[in-house]
CSV table of C-alpha atoms in Angstrom, one decimal:
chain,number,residue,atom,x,y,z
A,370,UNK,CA,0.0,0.0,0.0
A,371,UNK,CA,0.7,3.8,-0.3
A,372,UNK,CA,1.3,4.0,3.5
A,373,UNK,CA,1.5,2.2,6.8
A,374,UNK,CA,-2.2,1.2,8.0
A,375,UNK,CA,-2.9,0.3,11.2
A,376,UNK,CA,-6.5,-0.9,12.7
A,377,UNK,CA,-7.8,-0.1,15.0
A,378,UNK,CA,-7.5,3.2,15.2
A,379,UNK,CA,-9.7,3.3,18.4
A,380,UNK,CA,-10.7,0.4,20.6
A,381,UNK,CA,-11.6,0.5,24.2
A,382,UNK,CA,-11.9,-2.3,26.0
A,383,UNK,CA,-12.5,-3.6,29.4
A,384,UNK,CA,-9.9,-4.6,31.8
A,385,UNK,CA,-8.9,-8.0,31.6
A,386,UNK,CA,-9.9,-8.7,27.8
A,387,UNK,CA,-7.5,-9.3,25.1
A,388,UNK,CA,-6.7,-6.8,22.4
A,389,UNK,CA,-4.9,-7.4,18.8
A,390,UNK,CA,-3.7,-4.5,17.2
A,391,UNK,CA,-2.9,-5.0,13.3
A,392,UNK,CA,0.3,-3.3,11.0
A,393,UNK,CA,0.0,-3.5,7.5
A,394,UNK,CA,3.3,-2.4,6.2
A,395,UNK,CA,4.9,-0.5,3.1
A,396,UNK,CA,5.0,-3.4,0.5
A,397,UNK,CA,8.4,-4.4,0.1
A,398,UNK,CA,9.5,-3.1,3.5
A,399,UNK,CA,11.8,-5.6,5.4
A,400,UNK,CA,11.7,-4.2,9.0
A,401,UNK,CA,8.3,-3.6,11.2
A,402,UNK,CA,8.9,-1.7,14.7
A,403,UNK,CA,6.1,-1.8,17.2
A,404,UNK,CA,6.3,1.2,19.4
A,405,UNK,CA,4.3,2.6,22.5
A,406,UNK,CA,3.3,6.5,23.3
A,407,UNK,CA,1.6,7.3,26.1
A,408,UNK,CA,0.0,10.3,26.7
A,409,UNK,CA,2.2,12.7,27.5
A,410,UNK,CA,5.5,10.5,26.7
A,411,UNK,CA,8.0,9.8,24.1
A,412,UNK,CA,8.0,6.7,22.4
A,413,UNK,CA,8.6,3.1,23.9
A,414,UNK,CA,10.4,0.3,21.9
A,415,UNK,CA,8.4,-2.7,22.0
A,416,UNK,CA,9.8,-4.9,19.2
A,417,UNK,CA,11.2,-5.2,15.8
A,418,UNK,CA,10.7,-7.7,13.2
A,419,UNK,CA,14.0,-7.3,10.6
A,420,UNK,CA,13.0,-10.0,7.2
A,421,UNK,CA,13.7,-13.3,8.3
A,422,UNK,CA,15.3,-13.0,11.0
A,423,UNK,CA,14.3,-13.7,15.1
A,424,UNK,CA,12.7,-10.6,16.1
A,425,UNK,CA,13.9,-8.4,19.2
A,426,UNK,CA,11.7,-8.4,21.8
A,427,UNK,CA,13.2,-6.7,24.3
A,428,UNK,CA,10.8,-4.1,24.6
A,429,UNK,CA,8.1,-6.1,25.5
A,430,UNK,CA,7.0,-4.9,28.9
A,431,UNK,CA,5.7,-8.0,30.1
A,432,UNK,CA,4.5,-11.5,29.2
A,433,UNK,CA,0.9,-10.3,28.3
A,434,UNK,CA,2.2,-8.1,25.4
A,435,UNK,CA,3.3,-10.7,22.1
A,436,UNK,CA,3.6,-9.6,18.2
A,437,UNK,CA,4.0,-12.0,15.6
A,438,UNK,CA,5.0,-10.9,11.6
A,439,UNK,CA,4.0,-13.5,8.6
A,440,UNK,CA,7.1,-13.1,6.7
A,441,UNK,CA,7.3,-9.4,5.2
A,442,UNK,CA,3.7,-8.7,5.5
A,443,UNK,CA,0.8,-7.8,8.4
A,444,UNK,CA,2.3,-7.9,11.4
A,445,UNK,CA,-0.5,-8.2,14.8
A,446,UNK,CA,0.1,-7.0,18.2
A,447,UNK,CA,-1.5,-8.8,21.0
A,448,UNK,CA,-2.0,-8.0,24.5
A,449,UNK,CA,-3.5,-10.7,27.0
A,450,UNK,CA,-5.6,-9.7,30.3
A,451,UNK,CA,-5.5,-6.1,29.5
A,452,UNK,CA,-4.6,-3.0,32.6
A,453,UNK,CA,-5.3,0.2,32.5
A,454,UNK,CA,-1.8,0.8,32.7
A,455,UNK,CA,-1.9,-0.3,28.9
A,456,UNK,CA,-3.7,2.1,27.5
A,457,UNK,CA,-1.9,4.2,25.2
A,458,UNK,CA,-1.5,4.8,21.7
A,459,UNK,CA,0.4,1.9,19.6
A,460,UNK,CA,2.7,2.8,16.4
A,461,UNK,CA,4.1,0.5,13.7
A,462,UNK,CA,6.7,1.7,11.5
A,463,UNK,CA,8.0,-0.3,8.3
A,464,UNK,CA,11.7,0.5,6.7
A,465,UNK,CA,13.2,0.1,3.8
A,466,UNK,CA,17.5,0.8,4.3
A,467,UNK,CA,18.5,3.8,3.2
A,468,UNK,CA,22.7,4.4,3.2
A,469,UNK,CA,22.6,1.3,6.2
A,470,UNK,CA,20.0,3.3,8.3
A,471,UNK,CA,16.5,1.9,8.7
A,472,UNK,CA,14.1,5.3,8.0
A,473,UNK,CA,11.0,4.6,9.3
A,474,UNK,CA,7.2,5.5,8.3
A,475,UNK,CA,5.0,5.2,10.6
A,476,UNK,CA,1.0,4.6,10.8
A,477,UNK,CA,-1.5,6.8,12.3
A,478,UNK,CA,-1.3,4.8,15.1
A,479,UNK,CA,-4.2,2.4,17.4
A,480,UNK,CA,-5.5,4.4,20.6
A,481,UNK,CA,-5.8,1.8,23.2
A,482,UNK,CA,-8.1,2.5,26.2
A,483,UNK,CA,-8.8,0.2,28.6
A,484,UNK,CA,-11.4,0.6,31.0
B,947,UNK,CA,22.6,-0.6,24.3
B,948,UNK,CA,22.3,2.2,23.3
B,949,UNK,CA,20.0,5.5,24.5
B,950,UNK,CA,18.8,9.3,23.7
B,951,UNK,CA,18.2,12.1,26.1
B,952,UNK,CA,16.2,15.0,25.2
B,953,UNK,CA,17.0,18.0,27.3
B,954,UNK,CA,13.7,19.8,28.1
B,955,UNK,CA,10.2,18.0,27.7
B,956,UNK,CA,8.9,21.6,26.6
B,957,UNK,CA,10.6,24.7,25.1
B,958,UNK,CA,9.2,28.0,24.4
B,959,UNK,CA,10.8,30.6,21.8
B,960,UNK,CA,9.5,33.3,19.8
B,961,UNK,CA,8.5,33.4,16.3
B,962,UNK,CA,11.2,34.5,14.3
B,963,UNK,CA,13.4,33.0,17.4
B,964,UNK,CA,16.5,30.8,17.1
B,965,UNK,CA,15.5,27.3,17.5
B,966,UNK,CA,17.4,24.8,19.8
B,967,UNK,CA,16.0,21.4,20.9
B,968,UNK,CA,18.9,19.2,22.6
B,969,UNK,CA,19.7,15.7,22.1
B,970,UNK,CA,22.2,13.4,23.6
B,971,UNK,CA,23.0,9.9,22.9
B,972,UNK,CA,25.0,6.6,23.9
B,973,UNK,CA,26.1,3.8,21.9
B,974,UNK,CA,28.5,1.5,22.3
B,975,UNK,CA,29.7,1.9,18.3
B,976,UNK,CA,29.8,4.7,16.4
B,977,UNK,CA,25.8,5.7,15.6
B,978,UNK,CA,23.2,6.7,13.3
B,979,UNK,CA,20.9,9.8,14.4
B,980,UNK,CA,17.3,11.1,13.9
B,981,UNK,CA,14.8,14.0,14.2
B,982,UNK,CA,11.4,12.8,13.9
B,983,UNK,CA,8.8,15.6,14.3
B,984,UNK,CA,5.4,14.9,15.5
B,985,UNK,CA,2.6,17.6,14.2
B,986,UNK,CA,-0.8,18.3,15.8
B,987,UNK,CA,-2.8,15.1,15.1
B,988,UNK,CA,-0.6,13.8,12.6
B,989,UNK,CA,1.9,10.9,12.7
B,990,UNK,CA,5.5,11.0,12.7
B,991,UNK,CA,7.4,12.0,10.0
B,992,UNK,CA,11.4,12.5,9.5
B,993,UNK,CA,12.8,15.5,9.9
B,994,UNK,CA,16.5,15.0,9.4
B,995,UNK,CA,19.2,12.3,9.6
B,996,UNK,CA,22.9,11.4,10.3
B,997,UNK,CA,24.7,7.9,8.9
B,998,UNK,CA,28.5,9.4,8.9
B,999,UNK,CA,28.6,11.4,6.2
B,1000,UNK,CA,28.9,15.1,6.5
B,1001,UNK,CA,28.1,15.9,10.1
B,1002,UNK,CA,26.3,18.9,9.5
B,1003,UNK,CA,23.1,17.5,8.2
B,1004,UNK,CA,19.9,19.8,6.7
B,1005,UNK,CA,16.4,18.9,7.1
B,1006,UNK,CA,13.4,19.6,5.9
B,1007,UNK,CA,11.3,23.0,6.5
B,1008,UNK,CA,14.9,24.9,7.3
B,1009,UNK,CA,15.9,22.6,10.0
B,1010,UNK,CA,19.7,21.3,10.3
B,1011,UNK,CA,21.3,19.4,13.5
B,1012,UNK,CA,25.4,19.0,13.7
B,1013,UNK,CA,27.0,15.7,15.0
B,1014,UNK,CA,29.5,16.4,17.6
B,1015,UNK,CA,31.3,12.9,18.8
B,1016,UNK,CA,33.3,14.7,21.6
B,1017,UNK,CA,29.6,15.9,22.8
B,1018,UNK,CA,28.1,13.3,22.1
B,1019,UNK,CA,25.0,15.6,20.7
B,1020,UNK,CA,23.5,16.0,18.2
B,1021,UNK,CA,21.3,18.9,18.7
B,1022,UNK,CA,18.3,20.6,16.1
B,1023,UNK,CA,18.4,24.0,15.2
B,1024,UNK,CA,16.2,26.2,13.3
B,1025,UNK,CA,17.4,30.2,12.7
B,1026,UNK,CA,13.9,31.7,12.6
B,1027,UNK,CA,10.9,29.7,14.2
B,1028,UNK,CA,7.5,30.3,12.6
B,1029,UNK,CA,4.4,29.5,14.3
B,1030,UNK,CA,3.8,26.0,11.6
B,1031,UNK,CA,6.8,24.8,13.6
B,1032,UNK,CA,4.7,24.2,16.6
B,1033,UNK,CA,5.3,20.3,17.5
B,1034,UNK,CA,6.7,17.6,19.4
B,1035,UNK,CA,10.0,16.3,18.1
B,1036,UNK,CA,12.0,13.0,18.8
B,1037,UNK,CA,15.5,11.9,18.6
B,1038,UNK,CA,16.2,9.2,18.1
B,1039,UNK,CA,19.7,6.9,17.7
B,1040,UNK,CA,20.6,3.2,15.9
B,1041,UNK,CA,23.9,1.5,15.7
B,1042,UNK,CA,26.2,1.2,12.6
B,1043,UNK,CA,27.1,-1.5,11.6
B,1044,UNK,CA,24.0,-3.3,13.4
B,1045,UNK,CA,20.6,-4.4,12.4
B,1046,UNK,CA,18.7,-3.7,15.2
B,1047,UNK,CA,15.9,-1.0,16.9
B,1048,UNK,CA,15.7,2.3,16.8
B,1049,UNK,CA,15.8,4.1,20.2
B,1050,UNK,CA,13.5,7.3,20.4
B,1051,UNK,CA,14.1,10.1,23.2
B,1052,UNK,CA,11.2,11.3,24.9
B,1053,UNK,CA,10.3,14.1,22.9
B,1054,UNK,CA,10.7,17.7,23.3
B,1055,UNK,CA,7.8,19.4,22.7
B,1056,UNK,CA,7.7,23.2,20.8
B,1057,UNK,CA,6.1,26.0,21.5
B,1058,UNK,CA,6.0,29.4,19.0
B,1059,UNK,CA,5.0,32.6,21.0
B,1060,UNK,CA,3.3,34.9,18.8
């Protein structure tokens, strides 16, 4: 596609249910970053899926939070038992290398609130 | 690992003001460095970024930020603000040489007095 799309863009939910939050990346893109923005706050690294390789998830804030990416395509974002400490909004960005340095374009974003 | 830190979550100048947002990073090999800019209820877009070429390096919408490895800094600048340069911006560092995540700063957020 044209741009990163993300969906959601809004979902609230109640605490304790689980969420999935789904990138669709630049086509041709090897490398999908998940990121977290809370109000008020910069962004968090949550994980980042580079082509074929094991993705770095050492971001992940705990072991509610998982992502998964189907080779170079949709990546989802899934968070188990949902807290209201999770609400925030989630960004993907896709990259394609430019001169050894991944440039990223992000989506609009999902808006997470949890109840 | 390596880290940003943005100096000031808010700054305030004057339009027509010099422009200085301040980053500083850490890596443990030499790095790669961003500005992202953030407008009013838009997404993140690039402003400007640094991969060990020239280290004086010019962005868009009259923006330019200057490597300094002594200092490790790599601060933004802007001669003249104008009042469309109202945002949040982000710094943001990666490693050379490694294929892994991009680290953002917290964000320093611009305001233009009139």
């Amino acid at each position: 596609g044209a741009g990163v799309s993300q969906s959601p863009s809004n979902k609230v939910t109640e605490k304790g249910k689980d969420v999935e939050l789904r990138c669709d990346p630049i086509s041709g893109h090897t490398a999908l970053y998940w990121y977290r923005q809370r109000l008020g706050q910069g962004l968090e690294f949550l994980i980042y899926f580079q082509g074929n390789s094991a993705p770095d998830k050492s971001g992940l804030p705990s072991d509610r939070f998982s992502a998964e990416r189907t080779g170079e395509s949709v990546s989802t974002l899934t968070i188990q038992r949902t807290q209201q400490e999770d609400s925030a909004v989630y960004l993907c960005a896709s990259s394609l290398r430019v001169s050894g340095a991944n440039v990223l374009t992000f989506g609009a974003g999902s808006r997470l609130t949890v109840l | 690992a390596q880290s940003v830190t943005q100096l000031g979550s808010h700054v305030s100048v004057s339009e027509g003001a010099l422009v200085l947002l301040r980053c500083n990073y850490s890596s443990s090999v030499p790095p790669y460095l961003f500005w992202y800019v953030q407008y009013p209820n838009q997404g993140l877009q690039l402003l400007l970024k640094y991969t060990s070429a020239a280290t004086l390096v010019k962005g868009i919408n009259g923006f330019e930020a200057e490597f300094k490895k002594s200092e490790t800094s790599f601060h933004l600048t802007k001669p003249s603000a104008h009042m469309s340069d109202a945002a949040e911006y982000f710094c943001a560092v990666s490693r050379v040489g490694r294929d892994d995540k991009i680290i953002f700063g917290k964000g320093t957020r611009l305001h233009i007095l009139p």
